[in-house]
Protein backbone atom coordinates (compact mmCIF):
# COMPACT_ATOMS: atom_id res chain seq x y z
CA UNK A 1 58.42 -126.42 252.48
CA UNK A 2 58.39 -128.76 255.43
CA UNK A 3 57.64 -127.94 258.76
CA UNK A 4 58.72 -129.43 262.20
CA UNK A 5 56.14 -129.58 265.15
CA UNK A 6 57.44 -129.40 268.21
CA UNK A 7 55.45 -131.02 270.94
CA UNK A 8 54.26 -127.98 272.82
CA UNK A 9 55.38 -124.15 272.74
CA UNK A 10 58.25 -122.84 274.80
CA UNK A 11 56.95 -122.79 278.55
CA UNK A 12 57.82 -118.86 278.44
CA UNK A 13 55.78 -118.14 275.45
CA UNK A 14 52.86 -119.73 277.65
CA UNK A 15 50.19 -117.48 279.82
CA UNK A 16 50.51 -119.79 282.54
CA UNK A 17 53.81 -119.58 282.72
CA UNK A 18 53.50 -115.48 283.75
CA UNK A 19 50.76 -116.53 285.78
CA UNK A 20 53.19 -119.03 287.85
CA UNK A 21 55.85 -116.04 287.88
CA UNK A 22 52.99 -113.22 289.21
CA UNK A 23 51.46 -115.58 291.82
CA UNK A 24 55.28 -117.25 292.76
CA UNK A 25 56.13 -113.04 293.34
CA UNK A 26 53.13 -112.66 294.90
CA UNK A 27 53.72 -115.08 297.76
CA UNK A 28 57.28 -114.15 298.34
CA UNK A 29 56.14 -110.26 298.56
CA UNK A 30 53.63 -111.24 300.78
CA UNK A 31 55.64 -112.97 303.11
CA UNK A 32 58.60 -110.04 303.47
CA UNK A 33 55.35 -107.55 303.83
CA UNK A 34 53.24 -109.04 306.99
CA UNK A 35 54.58 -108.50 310.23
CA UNK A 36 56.20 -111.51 311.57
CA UNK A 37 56.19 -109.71 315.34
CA UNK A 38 52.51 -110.74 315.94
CA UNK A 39 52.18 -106.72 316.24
CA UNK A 40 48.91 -106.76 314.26
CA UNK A 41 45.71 -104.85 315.32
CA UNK A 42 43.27 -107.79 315.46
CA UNK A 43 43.95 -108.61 319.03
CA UNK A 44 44.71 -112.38 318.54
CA UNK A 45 48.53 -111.85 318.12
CA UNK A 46 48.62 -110.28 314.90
CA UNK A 47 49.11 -111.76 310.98
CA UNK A 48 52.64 -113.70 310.32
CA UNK A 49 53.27 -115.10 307.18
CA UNK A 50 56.65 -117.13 308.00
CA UNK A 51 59.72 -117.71 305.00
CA UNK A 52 58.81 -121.47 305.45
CA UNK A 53 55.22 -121.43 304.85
CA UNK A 54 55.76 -119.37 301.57
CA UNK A 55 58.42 -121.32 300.44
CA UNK A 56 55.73 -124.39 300.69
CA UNK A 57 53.33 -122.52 298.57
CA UNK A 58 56.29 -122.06 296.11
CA UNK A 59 57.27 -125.55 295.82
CA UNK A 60 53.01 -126.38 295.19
CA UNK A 61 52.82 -123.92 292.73
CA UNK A 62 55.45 -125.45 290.65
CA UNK A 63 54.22 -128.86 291.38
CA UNK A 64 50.93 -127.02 289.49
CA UNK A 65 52.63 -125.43 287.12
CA UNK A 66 54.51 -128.79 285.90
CA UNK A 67 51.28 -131.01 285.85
CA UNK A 68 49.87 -128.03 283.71
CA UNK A 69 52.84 -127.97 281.49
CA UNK A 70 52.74 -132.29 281.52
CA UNK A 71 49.25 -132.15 280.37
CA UNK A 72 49.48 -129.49 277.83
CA UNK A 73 52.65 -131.56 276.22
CA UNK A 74 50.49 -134.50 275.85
CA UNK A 75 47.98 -133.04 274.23
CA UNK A 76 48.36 -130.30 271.67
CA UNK A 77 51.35 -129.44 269.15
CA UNK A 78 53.15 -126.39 268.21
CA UNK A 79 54.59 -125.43 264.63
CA UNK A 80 57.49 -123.35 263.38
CA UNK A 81 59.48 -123.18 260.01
């Protein structure tokens, strides 16, 4: 029987792949929650967490997420039948 090695693991089989999808959630979440009227009670103006900022974040994360997925193609191997 021969086998075929692939060069990594399908990116959803990966942990940090539902790490990038918690965190990516996370961000957006947090941004719909925090009131963008500066209503907040800590007497500078209050807590806004604007759709452009988290967007930002997004777009890092997956910059992250595909160095982390670059790196683990180049060095590791995965095998099926």
């Amino acid at each position: 029987m021969r086998r075929t090695h692939d060069e990594t693991k399908p990116a959803w089989k990966t942990t940090e792949f539902i790490a990038y999808v918690v965190v990516v959630l996370g961000v957006l979440i947090a941004s719909l929650v925090v009131d963008g009227n500066g209503n907040g009670d800590n007497g500078a103006g209050g807590d806004f967490f604007r759709a452009d900022r988290a967007w930002l974040y997004v777009v890092m994360l997956t910059i992250g997420y595909l160095v982390s997925r670059g790196l683990a193609k180049s060095g590791s191997r995965s095998t099926h039948n």
